[in-house]
Amino acid sequence: MTPLVIAPSILSADFARLGEEIRAIAGAGADWIHIDVMDGHFVPNITIGPLMVRALRPHAKIPFDVHLMIAPCDPYLAAFAEAGADSILIHVEAGPHLHRSLQTIRELGKKAGVVLNPATPASSVQNVLDLVDLVLVMSVNPGFGGQTFIASAMEKIVELKAMIAPRAIRIAVDGGINPETAGLAAAAGADTFVAGTAIFKGGPEHYAANIAAIRTTAARMRRRDAA
Ligand code: DX5
Ligand code: ZN
């Protein structure tokens, strides 16, 4: 089976101490660091740019999973690649040329991911599956941490799982993930779990236990037929 990946979203970290927070979360067992990039246009919030990704890069060796909630994304792909992103995730809804944008990410030598908002159907990624390493299903509307999990996104994961097989593409879920909802997502077919609030709650001394709690439930609830 594909190893489970737990990717803490630093949106819930202490922004005044981000380097320290990244070292702490990597030391606590995170597999990837999930970085939420927001532009105040595609989503109603503004967060991190390539300069910050570059500044954070030396603080951890684990992959940087950069989730672009920006439109257009094309003018910034190279900057995030050069700043140290290992995977670059772009939204289906962010522009008219998804195929071209994904090609660009691959040409930059990075893993490519495609993200679906809650209202976007699984079929929207059918024609780009040859260009992606990961499909991310949003289980909240993007823009903010700490929102309520949208359970209907699980049906979309089931659909995607069937559509993707037998390709080696990860299925990730992002938004409202805690040990309980990670179990639901794992049962539907997700193998990669992004979580902000549930992982950063309680401060650094709780990070390892928070990560382990999600990993344990996800592993237990995983579909037996998962590839
Ligand atoms: C939402 C972001 C998420 C967010 C998750 O726009 O893409 O990565 O940080 O936060 P929680 O886990 O608090 O829902
Ligand atoms: Zn995200």
Coordinates of C-alpha atoms in Angstrom, one line a residue, residues 12-103:
S12 CA -2.2 27.2 12.0
A13 CA 1.4 27.7 13.2
D14 CA 2.7 30.8 15.0
F15 CA 3.6 33.1 12.1
A16 CA 6.0 35.1 14.3
R17 CA 8.1 31.9 14.8
L18 CA 7.6 30.0 11.6
G19 CA 11.2 28.6 11.3
E20 CA 11.0 27.2 14.8
E21 CA 7.5 25.8 14.2
I22 CA 8.7 24.0 11.0
R23 CA 11.6 22.4 12.9
A24 CA 9.2 21.4 15.7
I25 CA 6.7 19.8 13.4
A26 CA 9.3 18.0 11.3
G27 CA 10.8 16.7 14.6
A28 CA 7.3 15.5 15.7
G29 CA 6.9 13.1 12.8
A30 CA 5.4 15.2 9.9
D31 CA 6.0 13.6 6.5
W32 CA 5.6 16.9 4.5
I33 CA 5.1 20.5 5.3
H34 CA 2.0 21.9 3.7
I35 CA 2.2 25.6 2.8
D36 CA -1.0 27.5 2.0
V37 CA -0.4 30.4 -0.4
M38 CA -3.4 32.8 -0.7
D39 CA -3.7 35.9 -2.8
G40 CA -6.8 37.8 -1.6
H41 CA -8.3 37.3 -5.0
F42 CA -8.9 33.6 -5.7
V43 CA -9.6 33.2 -1.9
P44 CA -10.5 35.9 0.6
N45 CA -7.3 35.8 2.5
I46 CA -3.5 36.6 2.0
T47 CA -0.7 34.5 3.4
I48 CA 2.7 33.5 2.1
G49 CA 4.8 34.2 -1.0
P50 CA 7.9 32.7 -2.5
L51 CA 10.3 34.8 -0.3
M52 CA 8.8 33.2 2.7
V53 CA 9.1 29.7 1.2
R54 CA 12.8 30.4 0.5
A55 CA 13.4 31.6 4.0
L56 CA 11.8 28.5 5.5
R57 CA 13.5 26.0 3.3
P58 CA 16.6 25.5 5.4
H59 CA 14.6 24.8 8.5
A60 CA 13.5 21.2 7.4
K61 CA 14.6 18.5 5.1
I62 CA 11.1 17.0 4.5
P63 CA 9.2 17.9 1.3
F64 CA 7.5 21.3 1.0
D65 CA 4.0 20.8 -0.4
V66 CA 3.0 24.2 -1.8
H67 CA -0.8 24.7 -2.2
L68 CA -1.4 27.7 -4.5
M69 CA -4.7 29.3 -3.9
I70 CA -3.9 32.1 -6.4
A71 CA -5.2 33.2 -9.8
P72 CA -3.5 33.4 -12.2
C73 CA -0.9 30.9 -11.0
D74 CA 1.2 30.7 -14.1
P75 CA 3.3 33.8 -13.4
Y76 CA 4.4 32.4 -10.0
L77 CA 5.2 28.7 -10.7
A78 CA 8.9 29.2 -11.4
A79 CA 9.3 31.5 -8.3
F80 CA 7.8 28.8 -6.0
A81 CA 9.9 26.1 -7.7
E82 CA 13.1 28.1 -7.2
A83 CA 12.2 29.0 -3.6
G84 CA 12.2 25.3 -2.7
A85 CA 8.8 23.8 -3.3
D86 CA 9.0 20.0 -3.8
S87 CA 5.4 19.7 -5.0
I88 CA 3.2 22.5 -6.4
L89 CA -0.6 22.2 -6.2
I90 CA -2.9 24.3 -8.3
H91 CA -6.7 24.6 -8.4
V92 CA -8.9 23.4 -11.2
E93 CA -10.9 26.6 -10.8
A94 CA -7.9 29.0 -10.9
G95 CA -7.6 29.4 -14.7
P96 CA -8.6 28.2 -18.1
H97 CA -5.3 26.3 -18.9
L98 CA -5.0 23.7 -16.2
H99 CA -3.2 21.3 -18.6
R100 CA -0.6 23.8 -19.5
S101 CA 0.0 24.9 -15.9
L102 CA 0.5 21.3 -14.9
Q103 CA 2.9 20.8 -17.8

